[in-house]
Tab-separated table of C-alpha atoms and ligand atoms in Angstrom:
chain	number	residue	atom	x	y	z
A	1	UNK	CA	35.549	-20.957	17.432
A	2	UNK	CA	32.570	-23.075	18.292
A	3	UNK	CA	30.345	-20.514	16.588
A	4	UNK	CA	32.408	-20.509	13.403
A	5	UNK	CA	32.185	-24.270	13.093
A	6	UNK	CA	28.426	-24.184	13.509
A	7	UNK	CA	28.109	-21.571	10.780
A	8	UNK	CA	30.261	-23.661	8.496
A	9	UNK	CA	28.000	-26.626	9.070
A	10	UNK	CA	24.989	-24.536	8.084
A	11	UNK	CA	26.792	-23.384	4.968
A	12	UNK	CA	28.032	-26.738	3.803
A	13	UNK	CA	25.035	-28.957	4.508
A	14	UNK	CA	22.448	-27.217	2.300
A	15	UNK	CA	24.800	-27.396	-0.663
A	16	UNK	CA	24.870	-31.140	-0.574
A	17	UNK	CA	21.090	-31.220	-0.738
A	18	UNK	CA	20.931	-28.553	-3.469
A	19	UNK	CA	20.625	-24.887	-2.477
A	20	UNK	CA	18.080	-23.884	-5.118
A	21	UNK	CA	14.521	-24.470	-4.024
A	22	UNK	CA	11.506	-24.942	-6.239
A	23	UNK	CA	9.660	-21.893	-4.911
A	24	UNK	CA	7.076	-19.921	-6.889
A	25	UNK	CA	8.150	-16.264	-7.034
A	26	UNK	CA	4.653	-15.035	-7.969
A	27	UNK	CA	3.183	-16.609	-4.838
A	28	UNK	CA	5.983	-15.081	-2.772
A	29	UNK	CA	5.304	-11.649	-4.236
A	30	UNK	CA	1.650	-11.876	-3.172
A	31	UNK	CA	2.676	-13.020	0.303
A	32	UNK	CA	5.050	-10.090	0.769
A	33	UNK	CA	2.103	-8.111	2.156
A	34	UNK	CA	2.815	-10.010	5.377
A	35	UNK	CA	6.345	-8.607	5.479
A	36	UNK	CA	5.895	-5.006	4.418
A	37	UNK	CA	4.737	-3.744	7.792
A	38	UNK	CA	8.408	-4.150	8.730
A	39	UNK	CA	10.364	-4.395	5.450
A	40	UNK	CA	10.690	-2.158	2.399
A	41	UNK	CA	12.316	-3.139	-0.899
A	42	UNK	CA	14.324	-0.311	-2.469
A	43	UNK	CA	16.443	-0.811	-5.590
A	44	UNK	CA	20.038	0.373	-5.653
A	45	UNK	CA	19.020	3.435	-7.705
A	46	UNK	CA	16.461	4.417	-5.068
A	47	UNK	CA	13.363	3.077	-6.883
A	48	UNK	CA	10.821	1.948	-4.318
A	49	UNK	CA	9.725	-1.541	-5.377
A	50	UNK	CA	7.720	-2.055	-2.191
A	51	UNK	CA	7.015	0.743	0.247
A	52	UNK	CA	7.295	-0.702	3.689
A	53	UNK	CA	8.141	-0.206	7.331
A	54	UNK	CA	11.555	0.246	8.856
A	55	UNK	CA	11.327	-2.140	11.781
A	56	UNK	CA	13.343	-4.560	9.651
A	57	UNK	CA	16.155	-4.061	7.109
A	58	UNK	CA	15.523	-3.284	3.427
A	59	UNK	CA	15.340	-6.593	1.546
A	60	UNK	CA	16.542	-5.561	-1.907
A	61	UNK	CA	19.355	-7.888	-2.992
A	62	UNK	CA	19.154	-9.905	0.211
A	63	UNK	CA	19.867	-13.206	-1.591
A	64	UNK	CA	23.610	-13.355	-2.045
A	65	UNK	CA	24.480	-10.805	0.623
A	66	UNK	CA	25.958	-11.503	4.039
A	67	UNK	CA	23.416	-11.866	6.824
A	68	UNK	CA	23.055	-8.709	8.870
A	69	UNK	CA	24.726	-6.422	6.329
A	70	UNK	CA	22.067	-3.877	5.289
A	71	UNK	CA	23.728	-0.537	5.896
A	72	UNK	CA	22.399	1.537	8.754
A	73	UNK	CA	20.187	-1.183	10.230
A	74	UNK	CA	20.791	-2.225	13.816
A	75	UNK	CA	20.592	-6.012	13.899
A	76	UNK	CA	20.314	-8.339	16.862
A	77	UNK	CA	23.663	-9.482	18.229
A	78	UNK	CA	22.853	-13.025	17.062
A	79	UNK	CA	22.166	-12.141	13.430
A	80	UNK	CA	25.183	-9.830	13.274
A	81	UNK	CA	27.305	-12.623	14.711
A	82	UNK	CA	26.044	-15.124	12.127
A	83	UNK	CA	26.932	-12.696	9.339
A	84	UNK	CA	30.378	-12.032	10.750
A	85	UNK	CA	30.828	-15.788	10.973
A	86	UNK	CA	30.330	-16.050	7.199
A	87	UNK	CA	26.606	-16.654	6.775
A	88	UNK	CA	25.433	-15.527	3.321
A	89	UNK	CA	21.747	-15.750	2.395
A	90	UNK	CA	20.783	-18.191	-0.310
A	91	UNK	CA	17.223	-19.359	-0.945
A	92	UNK	CA	17.414	-22.350	1.333
A	93	UNK	CA	18.891	-20.470	4.284
A	94	UNK	CA	16.517	-17.544	3.863
A	95	UNK	CA	13.506	-19.887	3.795
A	96	UNK	CA	14.733	-21.586	6.968
A	97	UNK	CA	15.329	-18.234	8.685
A	98	UNK	CA	11.890	-16.751	7.971
A	99	UNK	CA	10.158	-19.979	9.014
A	100	UNK	CA	11.654	-19.688	12.507
A	101	UNK	CA	14.228	-16.901	13.035
A	102	UNK	CA	15.234	-17.842	16.583
A	103	UNK	CA	15.691	-21.495	15.812
A	104	UNK	CA	17.674	-20.711	12.692
A	105	UNK	CA	20.029	-18.389	14.593
A	106	UNK	CA	20.505	-20.945	17.359
A	107	UNK	CA	21.715	-23.409	14.759
A	108	UNK	CA	23.756	-20.852	12.814
A	109	UNK	CA	25.611	-19.469	15.835
A	110	UNK	CA	25.632	-22.575	18.002
A	111	UNK	CA	24.444	-20.388	20.898
A	112	UNK	CA	21.542	-21.809	22.882
A	113	UNK	CA	20.345	-18.277	23.732
A	114	UNK	CA	20.518	-16.860	20.203
A	115	UNK	CA	17.566	-14.588	19.544
A	116	UNK	CA	16.445	-12.640	16.495
A	117	UNK	CA	14.782	-9.238	16.516
A	118	UNK	CA	12.401	-10.638	13.908
A	119	UNK	CA	9.419	-11.980	15.837
A	120	UNK	CA	7.405	-13.001	12.764
A	121	UNK	CA	7.391	-16.609	11.522
A	122	UNK	CA	6.568	-17.324	7.882
A	123	UNK	CA	6.226	-21.095	7.759
A	124	UNK	CA	3.891	-21.724	4.861
A	125	UNK	CA	5.353	-20.650	1.522
A	126	UNK	CA	8.834	-19.822	2.801
A	127	UNK	CA	10.351	-21.273	-0.412
A	128	UNK	CA	8.046	-19.096	-2.518
A	129	UNK	CA	9.150	-16.026	-0.594
A	130	UNK	CA	12.812	-16.967	-1.075
A	131	UNK	CA	12.208	-17.374	-4.826
A	132	UNK	CA	10.562	-13.931	-4.976
A	133	UNK	CA	13.368	-12.196	-3.083
A	134	UNK	CA	15.915	-13.913	-5.339
A	135	UNK	CA	14.441	-11.999	-8.292
A	136	UNK	CA	15.143	-8.635	-6.618
A	137	UNK	CA	18.795	-8.104	-7.241
A	138	UNK	CA	21.049	-6.324	-9.728
B	1	HEC	C1	7.200	-7.530	12.911
B	1	HEC	C2	8.218	-7.072	11.971
B	1	HEC	C3	8.699	-8.036	10.913
B	1	HEC	C4	7.952	-8.767	10.006
B	1	HEC	C5	6.432	-8.843	9.873
B	1	HEC	C6	8.911	-9.441	9.160
B	1	HEC	N1	10.188	-9.144	9.543
B	1	HEC	FE1	11.927	-9.791	8.654
B	1	HEC	N2	13.030	-8.821	10.043
B	1	HEC	C7	12.514	-8.018	11.052
B	1	HEC	C8	13.602	-7.558	11.888
B	1	HEC	C9	13.458	-6.649	13.110
B	1	HEC	C10	14.784	-8.117	11.344
B	1	HEC	C11	16.209	-8.022	11.904
B	1	HEC	C12	16.415	-9.324	12.681
B	1	HEC	C13	17.598	-9.365	13.620
B	1	HEC	O1	18.373	-8.393	13.681
B	1	HEC	O2	17.729	-10.393	14.317
B	1	HEC	C14	14.386	-8.901	10.181
B	1	HEC	C15	15.288	-9.570	9.360
B	1	HEC	C16	14.934	-10.226	8.207
B	1	HEC	C17	15.868	-10.832	7.279
B	1	HEC	C18	17.390	-10.840	7.392
B	1	HEC	C19	17.889	-9.692	6.523
B	1	HEC	C20	19.370	-9.384	6.589
B	1	HEC	O3	19.709	-8.263	6.161
B	1	HEC	O4	20.184	-10.203	7.039
B	1	HEC	C21	15.132	-11.381	6.270
B	1	HEC	C22	15.630	-12.133	5.072
B	1	HEC	C23	13.731	-11.114	6.575
B	1	HEC	N3	13.649	-10.415	7.749
B	1	HEC	C24	12.679	-11.479	5.768
B	1	HEC	C25	11.326	-11.295	6.090
B	1	HEC	C26	10.237	-11.748	5.265
B	1	HEC	C27	10.390	-12.417	3.911
B	1	HEC	C28	9.080	-11.438	5.927
B	1	HEC	C29	7.646	-11.760	5.524
B	1	HEC	C30	7.363	-13.169	5.345
B	1	HEC	C31	9.450	-10.762	7.159
B	1	HEC	N4	10.823	-10.690	7.213
B	1	HEC	C32	8.558	-10.263	8.103
B	1	HEC	C33	11.187	-7.706	11.259
B	1	HEC	C34	10.112	-8.283	10.599
């Protein structure tokens, strides 16, 4: 119950401050080289937009989908829990997650020990990355 309330807080607060960020998608696209060691981007029809590693889930259509819902990927318990609790990625939440995954999941789940399997932090240009990923959807 405590977890659900925390997730709700994360979902409601960004809306009041406006969930669309002023990121630059072109800058984000250039920065994706930092992500592709672990993430690929594959369109629904199988087209490989970015060939990448499999340490992390495929990021096609990530904006608008529930956290932790890429089929076949084994997420950390914390990220799976946040998704089950109703967390859906929008630009603001995604930018906050990639800037500091552990901290984001602590806030989203309300669990002090929450931990992400993503060890990389993308602090500078997180909004640009969110804007880029928002373009990759149906
Ligand atoms: C060292 C490998 C690694 C790098 C580099 C990395 N990630 Fe990740 N990423 C992961 C892993 C592993 C997960 C799954 C996290 C979990 O289960 O807690 C993840 C999860 C995510 C998710 C959540 C996806 C979902 O389906 O809920 C997003 C969004 C994401 N990464 C974006 C990025 C972006 C953008 C970059 C580049 C700035 C990046 N990642 C760099 C390994 C990485």
